[in-house]
């Protein structure tokens, strides 16, 4: 691979070529450039890099504690879709590689759709293992949303190619799995593993709702993803329930 000669590049070319994801070695090299604009750019990106690494490390407290006990297959578990009037509840399980935090992972609700999709690719490429479990509207009505959520989580766990040694879950417990675990309130904002699972679950469910929109376009699933917006409620009152609506949820 040909080595980049930064000194021959314009400031605009350098700006378009680097980011906070650029290696620290490269950014330090740019700090030695004679141009003040390049030095300032490199310094700004190095600071952003340091802040992101510190943030990621702060989200690995629960995982690090387990890794130090030689418990390495730690699965973060989270769901998407407990509140909607229609569509499935989706859960994801993610086992991170110890010592390899994934940039950009956060509570899925704090990220834009575009950013979630970008980080989703990173999670799937860089995590040790991941899986998704789905429970549809019929079973949500049959079991209630809490039990359906737990079922989706169990399905995600069972789809992993290995049995995890430990589970980190967002606020719920799954005692009948026989796996050691820790429920964490607001876990998607406190644990990198759970945050990663929240992103996979949300992205997977959103794609499902876009497919449902093609089948039942009058409800506007492409816009609200089944959540109880005023528009959605009005469409239900006008057209009645679709096959993917949760009949036990109040409109």
PDB file of C-alpha atoms in Angstrom:
ATOM      1  CA  UNK A   1       0.000   0.000   0.000  1.00  0.00           C
ATOM      2  CA  UNK A   2       1.458   3.373  -1.037  1.00  0.00           C
ATOM      3  CA  UNK A   3       2.340   5.678   1.838  1.00  0.00           C
ATOM      4  CA  UNK A   4       0.391   8.932   1.922  1.00  0.00           C
ATOM      5  CA  UNK A   5       2.463  12.081   1.584  1.00  0.00           C
ATOM      6  CA  UNK A   6       0.386  14.497   3.641  1.00  0.00           C
ATOM      7  CA  UNK A   7       2.696  17.433   2.971  1.00  0.00           C
ATOM      8  CA  UNK A   8       1.770  17.352  -0.708  1.00  0.00           C
ATOM      9  CA  UNK A   9      -1.963  17.460   0.005  1.00  0.00           C
ATOM     10  CA  UNK A  10      -4.004  20.632   0.386  1.00  0.00           C
ATOM     11  CA  UNK A  11      -5.760  21.375   3.666  1.00  0.00           C
ATOM     12  CA  UNK A  12      -9.105  20.650   1.990  1.00  0.00           C
ATOM     13  CA  UNK A  13      -7.842  17.255   0.767  1.00  0.00           C
ATOM     14  CA  UNK A  14      -6.583  16.384   4.242  1.00  0.00           C
ATOM     15  CA  UNK A  15      -9.900  17.381   5.826  1.00  0.00           C
ATOM     16  CA  UNK A  16     -11.757  15.057   3.471  1.00  0.00           C
ATOM     17  CA  UNK A  17      -9.332  12.201   4.186  1.00  0.00           C
ATOM     18  CA  UNK A  18      -9.210  12.146   7.988  1.00  0.00           C
ATOM     19  CA  UNK A  19     -11.634  11.815  10.898  1.00  0.00           C
ATOM     20  CA  UNK A  20     -11.608  10.899  14.563  1.00  0.00           C
ATOM     21  CA  UNK A  21     -11.416   7.290  13.331  1.00  0.00           C
ATOM     22  CA  UNK A  22      -8.022   8.004  11.741  1.00  0.00           C
ATOM     23  CA  UNK A  23      -5.199   6.310  13.643  1.00  0.00           C
ATOM     24  CA  UNK A  24      -3.547   8.253  16.445  1.00  0.00           C
ATOM     25  CA  UNK A  25      -0.201   7.682  14.726  1.00  0.00           C
ATOM     26  CA  UNK A  26      -1.408   9.452  11.590  1.00  0.00           C
ATOM     27  CA  UNK A  27      -2.929  12.327  13.542  1.00  0.00           C
ATOM     28  CA  UNK A  28       0.295  12.783  15.498  1.00  0.00           C
ATOM     29  CA  UNK A  29       2.164  12.881  12.189  1.00  0.00           C
ATOM     30  CA  UNK A  30      -0.177  15.613  10.981  1.00  0.00           C
ATOM     31  CA  UNK A  31       0.555  17.561  14.162  1.00  0.00           C
ATOM     32  CA  UNK A  32       4.092  17.964  12.807  1.00  0.00           C
ATOM     33  CA  UNK A  33       2.851  19.602   9.597  1.00  0.00           C
ATOM     34  CA  UNK A  34       4.081  23.177   9.098  1.00  0.00           C
ATOM     35  CA  UNK A  35       0.569  24.458   8.334  1.00  0.00           C
ATOM     36  CA  UNK A  36      -1.367  25.780  11.306  1.00  0.00           C
ATOM     37  CA  UNK A  37      -4.708  24.669   9.837  1.00  0.00           C
ATOM     38  CA  UNK A  38      -3.453  21.078   9.584  1.00  0.00           C
ATOM     39  CA  UNK A  39      -2.057  21.146  13.123  1.00  0.00           C
ATOM     40  CA  UNK A  40      -5.359  22.474  14.474  1.00  0.00           C
ATOM     41  CA  UNK A  41      -7.355  19.877  12.566  1.00  0.00           C
ATOM     42  CA  UNK A  42      -5.192  17.041  13.885  1.00  0.00           C
ATOM     43  CA  UNK A  43      -5.403  18.363  17.450  1.00  0.00           C
ATOM     44  CA  UNK A  44      -9.192  18.614  17.223  1.00  0.00           C
ATOM     45  CA  UNK A  45      -9.506  15.058  15.919  1.00  0.00           C
ATOM     46  CA  UNK A  46      -7.119  13.689  18.544  1.00  0.00           C
ATOM     47  CA  UNK A  47      -9.236  15.294  21.265  1.00  0.00           C
ATOM     48  CA  UNK A  48     -12.401  13.799  19.763  1.00  0.00           C
ATOM     49  CA  UNK A  49     -10.677  10.427  19.619  1.00  0.00           C
ATOM     50  CA  UNK A  50      -9.643  10.632  23.271  1.00  0.00           C
ATOM     51  CA  UNK A  51     -13.168  11.620  24.335  1.00  0.00           C
ATOM     52  CA  UNK A  52     -14.740   8.746  22.402  1.00  0.00           C
ATOM     53  CA  UNK A  53     -12.296   6.207  23.831  1.00  0.00           C
ATOM     54  CA  UNK A  54     -12.981   7.494  27.340  1.00  0.00           C
ATOM     55  CA  UNK A  55     -16.732   7.231  26.716  1.00  0.00           C
ATOM     56  CA  UNK A  56     -16.423   3.679  25.425  1.00  0.00           C
ATOM     57  CA  UNK A  57     -14.257   2.661  28.374  1.00  0.00           C
ATOM     58  CA  UNK A  58     -16.871   4.052  30.759  1.00  0.00           C
ATOM     59  CA  UNK A  59     -19.447   1.792  29.094  1.00  0.00           C
ATOM     60  CA  UNK A  60     -17.327  -1.318  29.592  1.00  0.00           C
ATOM     61  CA  UNK A  61     -17.311  -1.321  33.397  1.00  0.00           C
ATOM     62  CA  UNK A  62     -19.698  -4.291  33.704  1.00  0.00           C
ATOM     63  CA  UNK A  63     -17.997  -6.247  30.922  1.00  0.00           C
ATOM     64  CA  UNK A  64     -14.493  -5.503  32.197  1.00  0.00           C
ATOM     65  CA  UNK A  65     -15.395  -6.751  35.657  1.00  0.00           C
ATOM     66  CA  UNK A  66     -16.453 -10.074  34.144  1.00  0.00           C
ATOM     67  CA  UNK A  67     -13.505 -10.315  31.743  1.00  0.00           C
ATOM     68  CA  UNK A  68     -11.141  -9.895  34.691  1.00  0.00           C
ATOM     69  CA  UNK A  69     -12.803 -12.979  36.198  1.00  0.00           C
ATOM     70  CA  UNK A  70     -12.062 -14.905  32.967  1.00  0.00           C
ATOM     71  CA  UNK A  71     -15.721 -14.738  31.943  1.00  0.00           C
ATOM     72  CA  UNK A  72     -15.288 -13.776  28.309  1.00  0.00           C
ATOM     73  CA  UNK A  73     -18.523 -14.716  26.526  1.00  0.00           C
ATOM     74  CA  UNK A  74     -20.678 -11.937  27.960  1.00  0.00           C
ATOM     75  CA  UNK A  75     -23.870 -11.343  25.974  1.00  0.00           C
ATOM     76  CA  UNK A  76     -25.585  -7.966  26.082  1.00  0.00           C
ATOM     77  CA  UNK A  77     -29.343  -8.315  25.546  1.00  0.00           C
ATOM     78  CA  UNK A  78     -31.884  -5.641  24.616  1.00  0.00           C
ATOM     79  CA  UNK A  79     -35.146  -5.248  22.716  1.00  0.00           C
ATOM     80  CA  UNK A  80     -37.011  -2.876  20.451  1.00  0.00           C
ATOM     81  CA  UNK A  81     -40.751  -2.610  20.008  1.00  0.00           C
ATOM     82  CA  UNK A  82     -42.415  -3.001  23.380  1.00  0.00           C
ATOM     83  CA  UNK A  83     -44.525   0.141  22.990  1.00  0.00           C
ATOM     84  CA  UNK A  84     -45.931   0.026  19.433  1.00  0.00           C
ATOM     85  CA  UNK A  85     -49.508  -0.827  18.544  1.00  0.00           C
ATOM     86  CA  UNK A  86     -48.357  -3.016  15.649  1.00  0.00           C
ATOM     87  CA  UNK A  87     -45.498  -5.214  14.569  1.00  0.00           C
ATOM     88  CA  UNK A  88     -43.163  -7.549  16.419  1.00  0.00           C
ATOM     89  CA  UNK A  89     -41.002  -7.125  19.450  1.00  0.00           C
ATOM     90  CA  UNK A  90     -37.389  -7.789  18.464  1.00  0.00           C
ATOM     91  CA  UNK A  91     -34.484  -8.663  20.751  1.00  0.00           C
ATOM     92  CA  UNK A  92     -30.775  -8.905  20.005  1.00  0.00           C
ATOM     93  CA  UNK A  93     -27.831 -10.549  21.748  1.00  0.00           C
ATOM     94  CA  UNK A  94     -24.284  -9.288  21.225  1.00  0.00           C
ATOM     95  CA  UNK A  95     -21.029 -10.745  22.532  1.00  0.00           C
ATOM     96  CA  UNK A  96     -18.189  -8.233  22.191  1.00  0.00           C
ATOM     97  CA  UNK A  97     -14.541  -9.102  21.764  1.00  0.00           C
ATOM     98  CA  UNK A  98     -12.701  -8.222  24.992  1.00  0.00           C
ATOM     99  CA  UNK A  99     -10.461  -5.210  24.494  1.00  0.00           C
ATOM    100  CA  UNK A 100     -12.080  -4.141  21.212  1.00  0.00           C
ATOM    101  CA  UNK A 101     -14.718  -1.455  21.849  1.00  0.00           C
ATOM    102  CA  UNK A 102     -16.845  -0.501  18.869  1.00  0.00           C
ATOM    103  CA  UNK A 103     -16.913   3.182  17.973  1.00  0.00           C
ATOM    104  CA  UNK A 104     -20.240   4.965  18.006  1.00  0.00           C
ATOM    105  CA  UNK A 105     -22.176   2.419  20.057  1.00  0.00           C
ATOM    106  CA  UNK A 106     -24.742   4.118  22.258  1.00  0.00           C
ATOM    107  CA  UNK A 107     -28.328   3.760  23.391  1.00  0.00           C
ATOM    108  CA  UNK A 108     -30.134   3.349  20.044  1.00  0.00           C
ATOM    109  CA  UNK A 109     -32.629   6.087  20.986  1.00  0.00           C
ATOM    110  CA  UNK A 110     -29.778   8.619  21.054  1.00  0.00           C
ATOM    111  CA  UNK A 111     -28.705   7.899  17.482  1.00  0.00           C
ATOM    112  CA  UNK A 112     -30.216   8.933  14.170  1.00  0.00           C
ATOM    113  CA  UNK A 113     -31.472   6.196  11.851  1.00  0.00           C
ATOM    114  CA  UNK A 114     -28.492   6.753   9.538  1.00  0.00           C
ATOM    115  CA  UNK A 115     -26.012   6.556  12.413  1.00  0.00           C
ATOM    116  CA  UNK A 116     -27.664   3.405  13.792  1.00  0.00           C
ATOM    117  CA  UNK A 117     -27.294   1.693  10.427  1.00  0.00           C
ATOM    118  CA  UNK A 118     -23.660   2.777  10.191  1.00  0.00           C
ATOM    119  CA  UNK A 119     -22.851   1.453  13.665  1.00  0.00           C
ATOM    120  CA  UNK A 120     -24.890  -1.710  13.031  1.00  0.00           C
ATOM    121  CA  UNK A 121     -22.430  -2.691  10.310  1.00  0.00           C
ATOM    122  CA  UNK A 122     -19.510  -2.200  12.708  1.00  0.00           C
ATOM    123  CA  UNK A 123     -21.194  -4.274  15.416  1.00  0.00           C
ATOM    124  CA  UNK A 124     -21.838  -7.173  13.068  1.00  0.00           C
ATOM    125  CA  UNK A 125     -18.278  -7.039  11.710  1.00  0.00           C
ATOM    126  CA  UNK A 126     -16.397  -6.568  14.974  1.00  0.00           C
ATOM    127  CA  UNK A 127     -18.396  -8.371  17.661  1.00  0.00           C
ATOM    128  CA  UNK A 128     -17.536 -11.943  18.524  1.00  0.00           C
ATOM    129  CA  UNK A 129     -21.102 -13.161  17.954  1.00  0.00           C
ATOM    130  CA  UNK A 130     -24.550 -11.643  17.496  1.00  0.00           C
ATOM    131  CA  UNK A 131     -28.117 -12.867  16.936  1.00  0.00           C
ATOM    132  CA  UNK A 132     -31.673 -11.549  16.725  1.00  0.00           C
ATOM    133  CA  UNK A 133     -34.939 -13.010  18.045  1.00  0.00           C
ATOM    134  CA  UNK A 134     -38.450 -11.994  16.955  1.00  0.00           C
ATOM    135  CA  UNK A 135     -41.926 -12.456  18.452  1.00  0.00           C
ATOM    136  CA  UNK A 136     -44.921 -11.343  16.384  1.00  0.00           C
ATOM    137  CA  UNK A 137     -48.149  -9.569  17.273  1.00  0.00           C
ATOM    138  CA  UNK A 138     -50.171 -12.793  17.642  1.00  0.00           C
ATOM    139  CA  UNK A 139     -47.897 -14.097  20.376  1.00  0.00           C
ATOM    140  CA  UNK A 140     -47.684 -10.665  22.010  1.00  0.00           C
ATOM    141  CA  UNK A 141     -51.478 -10.793  22.377  1.00  0.00           C
ATOM    142  CA  UNK A 142     -51.282 -14.396  23.555  1.00  0.00           C
ATOM    143  CA  UNK A 143     -48.575 -14.010  26.212  1.00  0.00           C
ATOM    144  CA  UNK A 144     -48.577 -10.215  26.999  1.00  0.00           C
ATOM    145  CA  UNK A 145     -45.789  -7.865  25.987  1.00  0.00           C
ATOM    146  CA  UNK A 146     -43.443  -8.591  28.905  1.00  0.00           C
ATOM    147  CA  UNK A 147     -43.491 -12.339  28.355  1.00  0.00           C
ATOM    148  CA  UNK A 148     -43.219 -11.867  24.593  1.00  0.00           C
ATOM    149  CA  UNK A 149     -40.187  -9.627  25.133  1.00  0.00           C
ATOM    150  CA  UNK A 150     -38.528 -12.275  27.275  1.00  0.00           C
ATOM    151  CA  UNK A 151     -39.326 -14.901  24.644  1.00  0.00           C
ATOM    152  CA  UNK A 152     -37.692 -12.756  21.946  1.00  0.00           C
ATOM    153  CA  UNK A 153     -34.612 -12.408  24.162  1.00  0.00           C
ATOM    154  CA  UNK A 154     -34.427 -16.172  24.700  1.00  0.00           C
ATOM    155  CA  UNK A 155     -34.734 -16.740  20.965  1.00  0.00           C
ATOM    156  CA  UNK A 156     -31.835 -14.367  20.339  1.00  0.00           C
ATOM    157  CA  UNK A 157     -29.711 -16.158  22.943  1.00  0.00           C
ATOM    158  CA  UNK A 158     -30.537 -19.578  21.502  1.00  0.00           C
ATOM    159  CA  UNK A 159     -29.564 -18.401  18.007  1.00  0.00           C
ATOM    160  CA  UNK A 160     -26.044 -17.510  19.153  1.00  0.00           C
ATOM    161  CA  UNK A 161     -23.528 -20.113  17.938  1.00  0.00           C
ATOM    162  CA  UNK A 162     -22.294 -20.580  21.517  1.00  0.00           C
ATOM    163  CA  UNK A 163     -23.955 -20.545  24.924  1.00  0.00           C
ATOM    164  CA  UNK A 164     -22.921 -17.339  26.739  1.00  0.00           C
ATOM    165  CA  UNK A 165     -21.313 -17.591  30.160  1.00  0.00           C
ATOM    166  CA  UNK A 166     -23.062 -14.450  31.353  1.00  0.00           C
ATOM    167  CA  UNK A 167     -25.924 -12.145  30.360  1.00  0.00           C
ATOM    168  CA  UNK A 168     -26.170  -8.375  30.786  1.00  0.00           C
ATOM    169  CA  UNK A 169     -29.808  -7.370  30.276  1.00  0.00           C
ATOM    170  CA  UNK A 170     -31.651  -4.085  30.041  1.00  0.00           C
ATOM    171  CA  UNK A 171     -33.841  -4.101  33.164  1.00  0.00           C
ATOM    172  CA  UNK A 172     -35.316  -7.618  32.857  1.00  0.00           C
ATOM    173  CA  UNK A 173     -34.285 -11.047  34.145  1.00  0.00           C
ATOM    174  CA  UNK A 174     -34.350 -14.421  32.419  1.00  0.00           C
ATOM    175  CA  UNK A 175     -33.891 -16.841  35.340  1.00  0.00           C
ATOM    176  CA  UNK A 176     -35.115 -19.894  33.411  1.00  0.00           C
ATOM    177  CA  UNK A 177     -32.192 -19.706  30.959  1.00  0.00           C
ATOM    178  CA  UNK A 178     -29.859 -21.193  33.543  1.00  0.00           C
ATOM    179  CA  UNK A 179     -27.234 -18.579  32.662  1.00  0.00           C
ATOM    180  CA  UNK A 180     -25.680 -16.211  35.218  1.00  0.00           C
ATOM    181  CA  UNK A 181     -26.922 -12.701  34.569  1.00  0.00           C
ATOM    182  CA  UNK A 182     -27.314  -9.125  35.711  1.00  0.00           C
ATOM    183  CA  UNK A 183     -30.275  -6.878  34.888  1.00  0.00           C
ATOM    184  CA  UNK A 184     -29.212  -3.228  34.615  1.00  0.00           C
ATOM    185  CA  UNK A 185     -31.684  -0.343  34.780  1.00  0.00           C
ATOM    186  CA  UNK A 186     -31.120   1.856  31.686  1.00  0.00           C
ATOM    187  CA  UNK A 187     -28.583  -0.726  30.619  1.00  0.00           C
ATOM    188  CA  UNK A 188     -28.592   0.424  26.995  1.00  0.00           C
ATOM    189  CA  UNK A 189     -27.000   3.682  28.167  1.00  0.00           C
ATOM    190  CA  UNK A 190     -24.621   2.090  30.690  1.00  0.00           C
ATOM    191  CA  UNK A 191     -23.275  -1.056  29.000  1.00  0.00           C
ATOM    192  CA  UNK A 192     -21.595  -1.231  25.601  1.00  0.00           C
ATOM    193  CA  UNK A 193     -22.859  -4.779  25.049  1.00  0.00           C
ATOM    194  CA  UNK A 194     -26.464  -3.836  25.806  1.00  0.00           C
ATOM    195  CA  UNK A 195     -26.153  -0.654  23.757  1.00  0.00           C
ATOM    196  CA  UNK A 196     -24.912  -2.687  20.796  1.00  0.00           C
ATOM    197  CA  UNK A 197     -27.847  -5.081  21.200  1.00  0.00           C
ATOM    198  CA  UNK A 198     -30.276  -2.154  21.285  1.00  0.00           C
ATOM    199  CA  UNK A 199     -28.942  -0.929  17.932  1.00  0.00           C
ATOM    200  CA  UNK A 200     -29.223  -4.336  16.255  1.00  0.00           C
ATOM    201  CA  UNK A 201     -32.744  -4.861  17.596  1.00  0.00           C
ATOM    202  CA  UNK A 202     -33.916  -1.402  16.518  1.00  0.00           C
ATOM    203  CA  UNK A 203     -32.413  -1.641  13.011  1.00  0.00           C
ATOM    204  CA  UNK A 204     -33.828  -5.119  12.452  1.00  0.00           C
ATOM    205  CA  UNK A 205     -37.299  -4.114  13.597  1.00  0.00           C
ATOM    206  CA  UNK A 206     -37.311  -0.921  11.528  1.00  0.00           C
ATOM    207  CA  UNK A 207     -36.517  -2.935   8.405  1.00  0.00           C
ATOM    208  CA  UNK A 208     -39.343  -5.327   9.206  1.00  0.00           C
ATOM    209  CA  UNK A 209     -41.769  -2.426   9.562  1.00  0.00           C
ATOM    210  CA  UNK A 210     -40.706  -1.026   6.190  1.00  0.00           C
ATOM    211  CA  UNK A 211     -41.575  -4.379   4.644  1.00  0.00           C
ATOM    212  CA  UNK A 212     -44.919  -4.356   6.438  1.00  0.00           C
ATOM    213  CA  UNK A 213     -45.514  -0.868   5.046  1.00  0.00           C
ATOM    214  CA  UNK A 214     -45.289  -2.288   1.528  1.00  0.00           C
ATOM    215  CA  UNK A 215     -47.947  -4.844   2.438  1.00  0.00           C
ATOM    216  CA  UNK A 216     -50.224  -2.506   4.432  1.00  0.00           C
ATOM    217  CA  UNK A 217     -49.400   1.008   3.143  1.00  0.00           C
ATOM    218  CA  UNK A 218     -52.489   2.808   4.507  1.00  0.00           C
ATOM    219  CA  UNK A 219     -51.170   2.734   8.085  1.00  0.00           C
ATOM    220  CA  UNK A 220     -47.934   4.643   7.453  1.00  0.00           C
ATOM    221  CA  UNK A 221     -45.634   2.102   9.076  1.00  0.00           C
ATOM    222  CA  UNK A 222     -42.696   3.614   7.162  1.00  0.00           C
ATOM    223  CA  UNK A 223     -43.080   6.799   9.217  1.00  0.00           C
ATOM    224  CA  UNK A 224     -44.024   5.681  12.737  1.00  0.00           C
ATOM    225  CA  UNK A 225     -42.878   2.014  12.708  1.00  0.00           C
ATOM    226  CA  UNK A 226     -46.079   1.006  14.488  1.00  0.00           C
ATOM    227  CA  UNK A 227     -45.775   3.369  17.439  1.00  0.00           C
ATOM    228  CA  UNK A 228     -48.965   5.052  18.733  1.00  0.00           C
ATOM    229  CA  UNK A 229     -48.783   8.374  16.893  1.00  0.00           C
ATOM    230  CA  UNK A 230     -51.933  10.402  16.284  1.00  0.00           C
ATOM    231  CA  UNK A 231     -51.693   9.542  12.575  1.00  0.00           C
ATOM    232  CA  UNK A 232     -51.416   5.824  13.310  1.00  0.00           C
ATOM    233  CA  UNK A 233     -54.378   5.808  15.673  1.00  0.00           C
ATOM    234  CA  UNK A 234     -56.486   7.676  13.124  1.00  0.00           C
ATOM    235  CA  UNK A 235     -55.650   5.119  10.422  1.00  0.00           C
ATOM    236  CA  UNK A 236     -56.622   2.258  12.728  1.00  0.00           C
ATOM    237  CA  UNK A 237     -59.939   3.922  13.492  1.00  0.00           C
ATOM    238  CA  UNK A 238     -60.488   4.438   9.763  1.00  0.00           C
ATOM    239  CA  UNK A 239     -59.347   1.061   8.394  1.00  0.00           C
ATOM    240  CA  UNK A 240     -59.491  -1.250  11.424  1.00  0.00           C
ATOM    241  CA  UNK A 241     -56.750  -3.608  12.535  1.00  0.00           C
ATOM    242  CA  UNK A 242     -54.237  -5.112  10.144  1.00  0.00           C
ATOM    243  CA  UNK A 243     -52.965  -8.678  10.691  1.00  0.00           C
ATOM    244  CA  UNK A 244     -49.877  -7.285  12.456  1.00  0.00           C
ATOM    245  CA  UNK A 245     -51.735  -5.094  14.957  1.00  0.00           C
ATOM    246  CA  UNK A 246     -51.700  -6.031  18.624  1.00  0.00           C
ATOM    247  CA  UNK A 247     -55.361  -6.495  19.453  1.00  0.00           C
ATOM    248  CA  UNK A 248     -54.792  -6.295  23.221  1.00  0.00           C
ATOM    249  CA  UNK A 249     -53.205  -2.844  23.024  1.00  0.00           C
ATOM    250  CA  UNK A 250     -55.512   0.128  23.550  1.00  0.00           C
ATOM    251  CA  UNK A 251     -55.776   2.439  20.550  1.00  0.00           C
TER     252      UNK A 251
END
